[in-house]
């Protein structure tokens, strides 16, 4: 008999015990460990995915911030460049204006200087001319000229019109001083008598006359009382000529200054031009 | 020369006796239980783990995968029973390399006991999955005429399981024993290697047949449910 029934029963019991033992000590712990590991791996994978998502979000945010920063920086740079340009323009304008003002001032000073130089030249020319004239006339004045001059003076006295004559006579009556006759040269007694006679004749009175010699009266004779004067001399002519030349020069200088003023406002058209 | 390890009796008291089959079975149980305890005492759930833990994980997962491949939807429910079958049969076959060892599976008593366990387990799992009525009705499928044939099939396949395993394991030890008496020392080693292969194959066959039987007993339910859902 190959089958021993006691052994069969014992083996069944043994097998059932073995099943329980292995279930208790092998399958359950091993399966738990496997499940735990799988869960752990799944968890770490999920963590990694979450971290990746987070990292991507942060990367996007960072990129956005970076772009915004770049834009801001570019805008700031642009603005700074514009401001610098404007500032440069302003400084240039200021400098140009300052240069223009300076130039204008310089030009004005130069013109003033030129004007004064012109004036000086004119004044000195005038003085020289008259000095030469005076000198020449002084040199020329001689006896014959003096005689001729006293004659002319007498003629003038006689040629006085009635009104002047009356005024002169009036003055003579009220005045305490005698009539002064000044001449550049010593009058001869004949000439003195002639003048005296002409005065007496003209004024119809006996006029007291005091004769004086004054070299500034160039080649001429001058008769003065209080406030009245009758004269004939080259100095007189020269004085009146000097006055008229001086008037002419001042008149000419004024329009020149007026004509040059508009030129001063326009140097911006040619800034490179040296003043 | 013993045909079965049952015949080697160490101690007997009336009906109770302690033969080689029972003693070697205890030895295998001891090895398996102590080994499992030692290995699973400090299990790692991290990525780094001990070699023996790795081996056990591979074995358990391979068995689980096989059960799933056969068609059982929830393999962990059957894992304890089926994996114990594999481990016990494989260990019993492996230990034939130890001199003086008599595989307990070479005894018809052991194989009958295991076949009886399968014989009980199939309706047990079937009823647990489908309920008693549904399971009993499956014997009368597709007609009531098939009932006796189904019952005969149930018994005969159990007998076939027992005899197939016994024949293979017994023949292995027998051949080695006979060869040892007539040939030089080298040749039996080749036969021993062949015996190891046969033992592993038989362990796998026994396991896969038990799984198929259980799957057949439980799967009808899903087919019926599918039909009911279709109607």
CSV table of C-alpha atoms in Angstrom, one decimal:
chain,number,residue,atom,x,y,z
A,1,UNK,CA,0.0,0.0,0.0
A,2,UNK,CA,1.7,3.2,-1.2
A,3,UNK,CA,-0.7,5.6,0.6
A,4,UNK,CA,-0.3,5.8,4.3
A,5,UNK,CA,-3.4,7.7,5.5
A,6,UNK,CA,-1.9,8.9,8.7
A,7,UNK,CA,0.9,10.4,6.8
A,8,UNK,CA,-1.6,11.9,4.4
A,9,UNK,CA,-3.4,13.6,7.3
A,10,UNK,CA,-0.2,14.7,8.9
A,11,UNK,CA,1.0,16.2,5.6
A,12,UNK,CA,-2.2,18.0,5.1
A,13,UNK,CA,-1.8,19.5,8.6
A,14,UNK,CA,1.8,20.2,7.9
A,15,UNK,CA,0.9,22.0,4.7
A,16,UNK,CA,-1.8,24.1,6.3
A,17,UNK,CA,0.7,25.1,9.1
A,18,UNK,CA,3.3,25.9,6.4
A,19,UNK,CA,0.8,28.1,4.6
A,20,UNK,CA,0.0,30.0,7.8
A,21,UNK,CA,3.7,30.3,8.7
A,22,UNK,CA,4.7,31.6,5.3
A,23,UNK,CA,1.8,33.9,5.1
A,24,UNK,CA,2.7,35.3,8.5
A,25,UNK,CA,6.4,35.6,8.1
A,26,UNK,CA,7.0,35.8,4.3
A,27,UNK,CA,4.2,37.1,2.1
A,28,UNK,CA,2.7,39.8,4.3
A,29,UNK,CA,6.0,41.5,5.3
A,30,UNK,CA,7.4,41.2,1.8
A,31,UNK,CA,4.2,42.6,0.1
A,32,UNK,CA,3.9,45.3,2.7
A,33,UNK,CA,7.5,46.3,2.0
A,34,UNK,CA,6.9,46.3,-1.8
A,35,UNK,CA,3.8,48.3,-1.4
A,36,UNK,CA,5.5,50.8,0.9
A,37,UNK,CA,8.4,51.1,-1.6
A,38,UNK,CA,6.0,51.6,-4.5
A,39,UNK,CA,4.1,54.3,-2.5
A,40,UNK,CA,7.3,55.9,-1.6
A,41,UNK,CA,8.5,56.0,-5.2
A,42,UNK,CA,5.1,57.3,-6.3
A,43,UNK,CA,5.2,59.9,-3.6
A,44,UNK,CA,8.7,61.0,-4.6
A,45,UNK,CA,7.7,61.1,-8.2
A,46,UNK,CA,4.7,63.2,-7.4
A,47,UNK,CA,7.0,65.4,-5.3
A,48,UNK,CA,9.4,65.7,-8.1
A,49,UNK,CA,6.5,66.6,-10.5
A,50,UNK,CA,5.2,69.2,-8.0
A,51,UNK,CA,8.7,70.6,-7.6
A,52,UNK,CA,9.1,70.7,-11.4
A,53,UNK,CA,5.8,72.5,-11.7
A,54,UNK,CA,6.8,74.9,-9.0
A,55,UNK,CA,10.2,75.4,-10.6
A,56,UNK,CA,8.6,76.1,-13.9
A,57,UNK,CA,6.2,78.6,-12.4
A,58,UNK,CA,9.1,80.3,-10.6
A,59,UNK,CA,11.2,80.2,-13.8
A,60,UNK,CA,8.3,81.8,-15.7
A,61,UNK,CA,7.8,84.4,-13.0
A,62,UNK,CA,11.5,85.1,-13.0
A,63,UNK,CA,11.6,85.4,-16.8
A,64,UNK,CA,8.7,87.7,-16.7
A,65,UNK,CA,10.4,89.8,-14.1
A,66,UNK,CA,13.6,89.8,-16.1
A,67,UNK,CA,11.7,91.0,-19.2
A,68,UNK,CA,10.0,93.7,-17.2
A,69,UNK,CA,13.3,94.7,-15.8
A,70,UNK,CA,14.9,94.8,-19.2
A,71,UNK,CA,12.1,96.9,-20.6
A,72,UNK,CA,12.3,99.2,-17.6
A,73,UNK,CA,16.0,99.6,-18.0
A,74,UNK,CA,15.6,100.3,-21.7
A,75,UNK,CA,13.0,102.9,-21.0
A,76,UNK,CA,15.2,104.5,-18.4
A,77,UNK,CA,18.1,104.5,-20.7
A,78,UNK,CA,16.0,106.0,-23.4
A,79,UNK,CA,14.8,108.6,-21.1
A,80,UNK,CA,18.3,109.3,-19.8
A,81,UNK,CA,19.5,109.6,-23.4
A,82,UNK,CA,16.7,112.0,-24.2
A,83,UNK,CA,17.4,114.0,-21.1
A,84,UNK,CA,21.1,114.1,-21.9
A,85,UNK,CA,20.3,115.2,-25.5
A,86,UNK,CA,18.0,117.9,-24.2
A,87,UNK,CA,20.5,119.0,-21.6
A,88,UNK,CA,23.2,119.1,-24.2
A,89,UNK,CA,21.0,121.2,-26.5
A,90,UNK,CA,20.2,123.5,-23.6
A,91,UNK,CA,23.9,123.9,-22.7
A,92,UNK,CA,24.8,124.5,-26.3
A,93,UNK,CA,22.1,127.1,-26.6
A,94,UNK,CA,23.2,128.7,-23.4
A,95,UNK,CA,26.8,128.7,-24.6
A,96,UNK,CA,25.8,130.1,-27.9
A,97,UNK,CA,23.7,132.8,-26.3
A,98,UNK,CA,26.5,133.6,-24.0
A,99,UNK,CA,28.9,133.7,-26.9
A,100,UNK,CA,26.5,136.0,-28.8
A,101,UNK,CA,26.1,138.3,-25.9
A,102,UNK,CA,29.9,138.4,-25.4
A,103,UNK,CA,30.4,139.0,-29.1
A,104,UNK,CA,27.8,141.7,-29.1
A,105,UNK,CA,29.4,143.3,-26.2
A,106,UNK,CA,32.8,143.0,-27.8
A,107,UNK,CA,31.5,144.4,-31.0
A,108,UNK,CA,29.8,147.2,-29.2
A,109,UNK,CA,33.1,148.0,-27.3
A,110,UNK,CA,35.0,147.8,-30.5
A,111,UNK,CA,32.5,150.1,-32.2
A,112,UNK,CA,32.7,152.4,-29.2
A,113,UNK,CA,36.4,152.3,-29.4
A,114,UNK,CA,36.3,152.9,-33.1
A,115,UNK,CA,33.9,155.7,-32.5
A,116,UNK,CA,36.1,157.3,-29.9
A,117,UNK,CA,39.1,156.7,-32.2
A,118,UNK,CA,37.2,158.4,-35.0
A,119,UNK,CA,36.2,161.2,-32.7
A,120,UNK,CA,39.7,161.5,-31.5
A,121,UNK,CA,41.1,161.5,-35.0
A,122,UNK,CA,38.5,164.0,-36.1
A,123,UNK,CA,39.2,166.2,-33.0
A,124,UNK,CA,42.9,166.1,-33.5
A,125,UNK,CA,42.6,166.6,-37.2
A,126,UNK,CA,40.4,169.6,-36.6
A,127,UNK,CA,42.8,170.9,-33.9
A,128,UNK,CA,45.8,170.3,-36.2
A,129,UNK,CA,44.0,172.0,-39.1
A,130,UNK,CA,43.1,175.0,-37.1
A,131,UNK,CA,46.5,175.1,-35.5
A,132,UNK,CA,48.1,175.1,-38.9
A,133,UNK,CA,45.6,177.7,-40.1
A,134,UNK,CA,46.2,179.8,-37.1
A,135,UNK,CA,50.0,179.5,-37.5
A,136,UNK,CA,49.8,180.2,-41.1
A,137,UNK,CA,47.6,183.3,-40.6
A,138,UNK,CA,49.8,184.4,-37.7
A,139,UNK,CA,52.8,184.1,-39.9
A,140,UNK,CA,51.0,185.9,-42.7
A,141,UNK,CA,49.8,188.8,-40.6
A,142,UNK,CA,52.0,191.7,-41.3
A,143,UNK,CA,51.8,195.5,-41.4
A,144,UNK,CA,49.9,195.7,-44.6
A,145,UNK,CA,47.5,193.0,-43.5
A,146,UNK,CA,47.0,194.8,-40.2
A,147,UNK,CA,46.4,198.1,-41.9
A,148,UNK,CA,43.9,196.5,-44.2
A,149,UNK,CA,42.2,194.8,-41.3
A,150,UNK,CA,41.8,198.1,-39.4
A,151,UNK,CA,40.2,199.5,-42.5
A,152,UNK,CA,37.8,196.7,-42.8
A,153,UNK,CA,36.9,197.1,-39.1
A,154,UNK,CA,36.3,200.8,-39.6
A,155,UNK,CA,34.1,200.0,-42.6
A,156,UNK,CA,32.2,197.5,-40.6
A,157,UNK,CA,31.6,200.0,-37.8
A,158,UNK,CA,30.2,202.4,-40.3
A,159,UNK,CA,28.2,199.8,-42.0
A,160,UNK,CA,26.3,199.0,-38.8
A,161,UNK,CA,22.5,199.2,-39.3
A,162,UNK,CA,20.4,201.6,-37.2
A,163,UNK,CA,19.1,199.0,-34.8
A,164,UNK,CA,22.6,197.7,-33.9
A,165,UNK,CA,23.8,201.2,-33.6
A,166,UNK,CA,21.0,202.2,-31.2
A,167,UNK,CA,21.6,199.1,-29.0
A,168,UNK,CA,25.3,199.8,-29.0
A,169,UNK,CA,24.8,203.5,-28.1
A,170,UNK,CA,22.5,202.4,-25.3
A,171,UNK,CA,25.0,200.1,-23.9
A,172,UNK,CA,27.7,202.7,-24.0
A,173,UNK,CA,25.7,205.2,-22.1
A,174,UNK,CA,24.9,202.8,-19.2
A,175,UNK,CA,28.3,201.3,-19.0
A,176,UNK,CA,30.9,202.6,-16.6
A,177,UNK,CA,33.8,200.9,-18.3
A,178,UNK,CA,35.4,202.3,-21.4
A,179,UNK,CA,35.1,200.5,-24.8
A,180,UNK,CA,37.8,197.9,-25.2
A,181,UNK,CA,39.4,197.4,-28.5
A,182,UNK,CA,41.6,194.3,-28.6
A,183,UNK,CA,43.9,193.4,-31.4
A,184,UNK,CA,46.6,190.8,-32.0
A,185,UNK,CA,49.0,193.5,-33.0
A,186,UNK,CA,49.9,196.9,-31.7
A,187,UNK,CA,47.7,199.4,-33.5
A,188,UNK,CA,49.5,202.4,-35.0
A,189,UNK,CA,48.3,205.8,-33.8
A,190,UNK,CA,46.7,206.4,-37.2
A,191,UNK,CA,44.8,203.3,-37.0
A,192,UNK,CA,43.7,204.2,-33.4
A,193,UNK,CA,42.6,207.6,-34.5
A,194,UNK,CA,40.7,206.1,-37.5
A,195,UNK,CA,38.9,203.6,-35.2
A,196,UNK,CA,38.2,206.4,-32.6
A,197,UNK,CA,36.8,208.7,-35.3
A,198,UNK,CA,34.7,206.0,-36.9
A,199,UNK,CA,33.2,205.2,-33.4
A,200,UNK,CA,32.5,208.8,-32.7
A,201,UNK,CA,30.9,209.2,-36.0
A,202,UNK,CA,28.9,206.1,-35.9
A,203,UNK,CA,27.6,206.6,-32.4
A,204,UNK,CA,27.5,210.4,-32.6
A,205,UNK,CA,29.2,210.6,-29.2
A,206,UNK,CA,32.7,211.0,-27.7
A,207,UNK,CA,33.5,207.4,-26.9
A,208,UNK,CA,36.3,206.5,-24.5
A,209,UNK,CA,38.4,203.8,-26.0
A,210,UNK,CA,41.0,201.6,-24.4
A,211,UNK,CA,43.3,199.8,-26.8
A,212,UNK,CA,44.8,196.4,-25.8
A,213,UNK,CA,47.0,193.9,-27.5
A,214,UNK,CA,45.9,190.2,-27.3
A,215,UNK,CA,47.7,187.6,-29.5
A,216,UNK,CA,44.8,185.1,-29.3
A,217,UNK,CA,42.8,187.4,-31.5
A,218,UNK,CA,44.5,186.2,-34.7
A,219,UNK,CA,44.9,188.8,-37.2
A,220,UNK,CA,41.9,190.8,-36.3
A,221,UNK,CA,40.3,193.5,-34.2
A,222,UNK,CA,37.6,193.2,-31.6
A,223,UNK,CA,35.5,195.8,-29.9
A,224,UNK,CA,33.7,194.9,-26.7
A,225,UNK,CA,31.6,196.7,-24.2
A,226,UNK,CA,29.3,195.2,-21.5
A,227,UNK,CA,27.5,192.5,-23.4
A,228,UNK,CA,28.1,194.0,-26.9
A,229,UNK,CA,30.8,193.0,-29.3
A,230,UNK,CA,31.9,194.0,-32.7
A,231,UNK,CA,34.7,192.0,-34.1
A,232,UNK,CA,36.5,191.1,-37.2
A,233,UNK,CA,39.2,188.6,-36.9
A,234,UNK,CA,40.4,185.3,-38.5
A,235,UNK,CA,40.0,183.7,-35.0
A,236,UNK,CA,36.4,184.5,-35.2
A,237,UNK,CA,36.1,182.9,-38.6
A,238,UNK,CA,38.1,179.9,-37.4
A,239,UNK,CA,35.9,179.6,-34.3
A,240,UNK,CA,32.7,179.6,-36.3
A,241,UNK,CA,34.2,177.2,-38.8
A,242,UNK,CA,35.3,175.0,-35.9
A,243,UNK,CA,31.9,175.1,-34.5
A,244,UNK,CA,30.3,174.1,-37.8
A,245,UNK,CA,32.8,171.3,-38.4
A,246,UNK,CA,32.2,169.9,-34.9
A,247,UNK,CA,28.5,170.0,-35.5
A,248,UNK,CA,28.9,168.2,-38.7
A,249,UNK,CA,31.1,165.5,-37.1
A,250,UNK,CA,28.6,164.8,-34.3
A,251,UNK,CA,25.8,164.8,-36.8
A,252,UNK,CA,27.6,162.2,-38.9
A,253,UNK,CA,28.5,160.0,-35.9
A,254,UNK,CA,24.9,159.7,-34.8
A,255,UNK,CA,23.5,158.2,-38.0
A,256,UNK,CA,26.5,155.8,-38.2
A,257,UNK,CA,25.7,154.5,-34.7
A,258,UNK,CA,22.1,154.2,-35.7
A,259,UNK,CA,23.1,152.3,-38.9
A,260,UNK,CA,25.4,149.9,-37.0
A,261,UNK,CA,22.9,148.8,-34.4
A,262,UNK,CA,20.8,146.5,-36.6
A,263,UNK,CA,24.1,144.7,-37.6
A,264,UNK,CA,24.7,143.9,-33.9
A,265,UNK,CA,21.5,141.9,-33.6
A,266,UNK,CA,22.3,139.6,-36.5
A,267,UNK,CA,25.6,137.9,-35.8
A,268,UNK,CA,23.9,134.6,-35.2
A,269,UNK,CA,23.8,134.2,-38.9
A,270,UNK,CA,27.5,134.0,-39.0
A,271,UNK,CA,28.7,132.6,-35.6
A,272,UNK,CA,32.1,131.5,-37.0
A,273,UNK,CA,33.0,135.0,-37.9
A,274,UNK,CA,35.6,136.5,-35.6
A,275,UNK,CA,34.3,139.7,-34.0
B,1,UNK,CA,15.6,-0.3,-1.2
B,2,UNK,CA,12.5,1.7,-0.2
B,3,UNK,CA,10.0,2.7,-2.8
B,4,UNK,CA,8.7,5.5,-0.6
B,5,UNK,CA,10.1,7.4,2.4
B,6,UNK,CA,6.9,6.4,4.2
B,7,UNK,CA,8.6,3.1,4.7
B,8,UNK,CA,11.4,4.5,6.8
B,9,UNK,CA,9.8,4.7,10.2
B,10,UNK,CA,11.7,6.3,13.0
B,11,UNK,CA,9.1,5.9,15.8
B,12,UNK,CA,5.7,4.3,16.0
B,13,UNK,CA,3.0,4.2,18.6
B,14,UNK,CA,0.0,2.3,17.3
B,15,UNK,CA,-1.6,4.3,14.6
B,16,UNK,CA,0.8,7.3,15.1
B,17,UNK,CA,4.1,7.0,13.5
B,18,UNK,CA,7.0,9.3,12.7
B,19,UNK,CA,8.3,8.3,9.2
B,20,UNK,CA,10.9,10.0,7.0
B,21,UNK,CA,8.2,11.8,5.0
B,22,UNK,CA,7.0,13.7,8.0
B,23,UNK,CA,10.5,14.3,9.3
B,24,UNK,CA,11.8,15.8,6.1
B,25,UNK,CA,8.6,17.8,5.6
B,26,UNK,CA,9.3,19.3,9.0
B,27,UNK,CA,12.8,20.0,8.0
B,28,UNK,CA,11.7,21.8,4.9
B,29,UNK,CA,9.1,23.7,6.9
B,30,UNK,CA,11.8,24.7,9.4
B,31,UNK,CA,14.1,25.9,6.7
B,32,UNK,CA,11.4,27.9,5.0
B,33,UNK,CA,9.9,29.4,8.2
B,34,UNK,CA,13.3,30.3,9.8
B,35,UNK,CA,14.6,31.6,6.5
B,36,UNK,CA,11.6,33.8,5.9
B,37,UNK,CA,11.7,35.1,9.5
B,38,UNK,CA,15.4,35.9,9.3
B,39,UNK,CA,15.1,37.7,5.9
B,40,UNK,CA,11.9,39.6,6.7
B,41,UNK,CA,13.0,40.6,10.2
B,42,UNK,CA,14.7,43.8,8.8
B,43,UNK,CA,13.0,44.7,5.6
B,44,UNK,CA,14.0,47.8,3.8
B,45,UNK,CA,11.3,49.9,2.1
B,46,UNK,CA,14.0,52.1,0.5
B,47,UNK,CA,15.7,51.6,-2.9
B,48,UNK,CA,18.6,49.8,-1.2
B,49,UNK,CA,17.8,46.3,0.0
B,50,UNK,CA,19.5,43.1,1.0
B,51,UNK,CA,20.2,40.3,-1.5
B,52,UNK,CA,17.9,37.8,0.2
B,53,UNK,CA,15.1,40.3,0.4
B,54,UNK,CA,15.6,40.9,-3.3
B,55,UNK,CA,15.4,37.1,-4.0
B,56,UNK,CA,12.2,36.7,-2.0
B,57,UNK,CA,10.6,39.8,-3.6
B,58,UNK,CA,11.4,38.4,-7.0
B,59,UNK,CA,9.9,35.0,-6.2
B,60,UNK,CA,6.8,36.4,-4.6
B,61,UNK,CA,6.2,38.9,-7.4
B,62,UNK,CA,6.9,36.3,-10.1
B,63,UNK,CA,4.3,34.0,-8.5
B,64,UNK,CA,1.8,36.9,-8.2
B,65,UNK,CA,2.4,37.7,-11.8
B,66,UNK,CA,1.9,34.1,-12.9
B,67,UNK,CA,-1.4,33.9,-11.0
B,68,UNK,CA,-2.6,37.1,-12.7
B,69,UNK,CA,-1.5,35.8,-16.1
B,70,UNK,CA,-3.6,32.7,-15.6
B,71,UNK,CA,-6.6,35.0,-15.1
B,72,UNK,CA,-7.3,35.5,-11.5
B,73,UNK,CA,-8.3,39.0,-11.0
B,74,UNK,CA,-7.1,39.4,-7.4
B,75,UNK,CA,-3.9,37.4,-7.1
B,76,UNK,CA,-3.1,38.4,-3.5
B,77,UNK,CA,-6.1,36.5,-2.3
B,78,UNK,CA,-4.7,33.2,-3.6
B,79,UNK,CA,-1.0,34.0,-3.1
B,80,UNK,CA,-0.5,32.4,0.3
B,81,UNK,CA,-1.9,29.0,-0.8
B,82,UNK,CA,-0.4,28.8,-4.3
B,83,UNK,CA,3.0,30.4,-3.5
B,84,UNK,CA,3.4,27.9,-0.5
B,85,UNK,CA,2.8,25.1,-3.0
B,86,UNK,CA,5.5,26.3,-5.2
B,87,UNK,CA,8.0,27.0,-2.4
B,88,UNK,CA,7.4,23.7,-0.7
B,89,UNK,CA,7.7,21.6,-3.9
B,90,UNK,CA,10.7,23.6,-5.2
B,91,UNK,CA,12.5,23.3,-1.9
B,92,UNK,CA,11.7,19.6,-1.7
B,93,UNK,CA,13.1,19.1,-5.1
B,94,UNK,CA,16.2,21.3,-4.5
B,95,UNK,CA,17.1,19.4,-1.4
B,96,UNK,CA,17.7,16.2,-3.3
B,97,UNK,CA,21.3,17.3,-3.8
B,98,UNK,CA,21.8,16.7,0.0
B,99,UNK,CA,23.0,13.1,0.5
B,100,UNK,CA,20.7,10.9,2.5
B,101,UNK,CA,17.8,13.1,1.8
B,102,UNK,CA,14.5,11.6,0.7
B,103,UNK,CA,12.1,14.1,-0.9
B,104,UNK,CA,8.7,14.0,0.9
B,105,UNK,CA,7.2,14.5,-2.5
B,106,UNK,CA,8.5,11.1,-3.5
B,107,UNK,CA,5.9,9.7,-1.2
B,108,UNK,CA,2.4,9.2,-2.6
B,109,UNK,CA,1.0,10.1,0.8
B,110,UNK,CA,2.4,13.6,0.5
B,111,UNK,CA,1.3,14.2,-3.1
B,112,UNK,CA,-2.2,12.8,-2.2
B,113,UNK,CA,-2.3,15.2,0.7
B,114,UNK,CA,-1.3,18.2,-1.5
B,115,UNK,CA,-3.8,17.1,-4.2
B,116,UNK,CA,-6.5,16.9,-1.5
B,117,UNK,CA,-5.6,20.4,-0.4
B,118,UNK,CA,-6.1,21.6,-4.0
B,119,UNK,CA,-9.3,19.5,-4.2
B,120,UNK,CA,-10.6,21.3,-1.1
B,121,UNK,CA,-9.2,24.7,-2.1
B,122,UNK,CA,-10.9,24.8,-5.5
B,123,UNK,CA,-14.5,24.7,-4.2
B,124,UNK,CA,-13.4,26.8,-1.2
B,125,UNK,CA,-12.3,29.7,-3.4
B,126,UNK,CA,-15.1,29.1,-5.8
B,127,UNK,CA,-17.7,29.3,-3.2
B,128,UNK,CA,-16.0,32.3,-1.6
B,129,UNK,CA,-16.0,34.1,-4.9
B,130,UNK,CA,-19.4,33.1,-6.3
B,131,UNK,CA,-21.5,31.9,-3.4
B,132,UNK,CA,-22.6,28.3,-2.7
B,133,UNK,CA,-25.5,28.1,-5.1
B,134,UNK,CA,-23.8,29.6,-8.0
B,135,UNK,CA,-20.8,27.3,-7.4
B,136,UNK,CA,-22.9,24.2,-7.2
B,137,UNK,CA,-24.9,25.1,-10.3
B,138,UNK,CA,-21.7,25.3,-12.2
B,139,UNK,CA,-21.4,21.5,-12.0
B,140,UNK,CA,-24.7,21.2,-14.0
B,141,UNK,CA,-23.4,23.4,-16.8
B,142,UNK,CA,-24.1,23.5,-19.6
B,143,UNK,CA,-26.8,20.8,-18.9
B,144,UNK,CA,-27.7,18.6,-15.9
B,145,UNK,CA,-26.4,15.6,-17.9
B,146,UNK,CA,-22.9,16.9,-17.4
B,147,UNK,CA,-23.2,16.8,-13.6
B,148,UNK,CA,-21.7,13.2,-13.2
B,149,UNK,CA,-19.0,14.0,-15.7
B,150,UNK,CA,-18.0,17.1,-13.9
B,151,UNK,CA,-17.8,15.4,-10.6
B,152,UNK,CA,-15.7,12.5,-12.2
B,153,UNK,CA,-13.5,15.2,-13.8
B,154,UNK,CA,-13.0,16.9,-10.4
B,155,UNK,CA,-11.9,13.6,-8.7
B,156,UNK,CA,-9.8,12.3,-11.6
B,157,UNK,CA,-7.8,15.5,-12.0
B,158,UNK,CA,-7.0,15.5,-8.3
B,159,UNK,CA,-5.8,11.9,-8.6
B,160,UNK,CA,-3.8,12.9,-11.7
B,161,UNK,CA,-2.2,15.7,-9.8
B,162,UNK,CA,-1.1,13.4,-7.0
B,163,UNK,CA,0.1,10.6,-9.2
B,164,UNK,CA,1.9,12.8,-11.7
B,165,UNK,CA,4.0,14.5,-9.0
B,166,UNK,CA,4.6,11.3,-7.1
B,167,UNK,CA,5.7,9.5,-10.2
B,168,UNK,CA,8.1,12.1,-11.3
B,169,UNK,CA,9.7,12.7,-8.0
B,170,UNK,CA,9.9,9.0,-7.1
B,171,UNK,CA,11.3,8.1,-10.4
B,172,UNK,CA,14.0,10.7,-10.0
B,173,UNK,CA,15.3,9.2,-6.7
B,174,UNK,CA,14.8,5.7,-8.0
B,175,UNK,CA,16.8,6.3,-11.2
B,176,UNK,CA,19.7,7.8,-9.2
B,177,UNK,CA,19.6,4.9,-6.7
B,178,UNK,CA,19.6,2.3,-9.5
B,179,UNK,CA,22.4,4.2,-11.5
B,180,UNK,CA,24.5,4.4,-8.4
B,181,UNK,CA,24.6,0.6,-8.2
B,182,UNK,CA,25.5,0.0,-11.8
B,183,UNK,CA,27.5,2.9,-13.1
B,184,UNK,CA,30.6,4.9,-12.1
B,185,UNK,CA,30.3,8.0,-10.0
B,186,UNK,CA,30.0,10.7,-12.7
B,187,UNK,CA,26.9,9.6,-14.5
B,188,UNK,CA,24.5,9.8,-11.5
B,189,UNK,CA,25.4,13.5,-11.1
B,190,UNK,CA,24.1,14.2,-14.6
B,191,UNK,CA,20.9,12.4,-13.7
B,192,UNK,CA,20.8,14.3,-10.5
B,193,UNK,CA,20.9,17.6,-12.5
B,194,UNK,CA,18.2,16.2,-14.7
B,195,UNK,CA,16.2,15.3,-11.5
B,196,UNK,CA,16.6,18.9,-10.3
B,197,UNK,CA,15.2,20.2,-13.5
B,198,UNK,CA,12.3,17.7,-13.4
B,199,UNK,CA,11.6,18.7,-9.8
B,200,UNK,CA,11.4,22.4,-10.7
B,201,UNK,CA,9.2,21.6,-13.7
B,202,UNK,CA,6.9,19.5,-11.6
B,203,UNK,CA,6.7,22.2,-9.0
B,204,UNK,CA,5.7,24.6,-11.7
B,205,UNK,CA,3.2,22.2,-13.3
B,206,UNK,CA,1.6,21.5,-9.9
B,207,UNK,CA,1.3,25.1,-9.1
B,208,UNK,CA,0.0,26.2,-12.5
B,209,UNK,CA,-2.6,23.4,-12.6
B,210,UNK,CA,-3.9,24.3,-9.2
B,211,UNK,CA,-4.1,27.9,-10.3
B,212,UNK,CA,-6.0,27.0,-13.5
B,213,UNK,CA,-8.4,24.9,-11.5
B,214,UNK,CA,-9.1,27.7,-9.1
B,215,UNK,CA,-9.4,30.2,-11.9
B,216,UNK,CA,-11.9,27.9,-13.7
B,217,UNK,CA,-13.9,27.6,-10.5
B,218,UNK,CA,-14.0,31.4,-9.9
B,219,UNK,CA,-14.0,32.8,-13.4
B,220,UNK,CA,-17.5,31.5,-14.4
B,221,UNK,CA,-18.9,34.1,-12.1
B,222,UNK,CA,-17.4,36.9,-14.1
B,223,UNK,CA,-18.7,35.4,-17.3
B,224,UNK,CA,-22.2,35.1,-15.7
B,225,UNK,CA,-22.0,38.7,-14.4
B,226,UNK,CA,-21.0,39.9,-17.9
B,227,UNK,CA,-23.9,38.0,-19.4
B,228,UNK,CA,-26.3,39.4,-16.8
B,229,UNK,CA,-25.0,42.9,-17.5
B,230,UNK,CA,-25.5,42.4,-21.2
B,231,UNK,CA,-29.1,41.2,-20.7
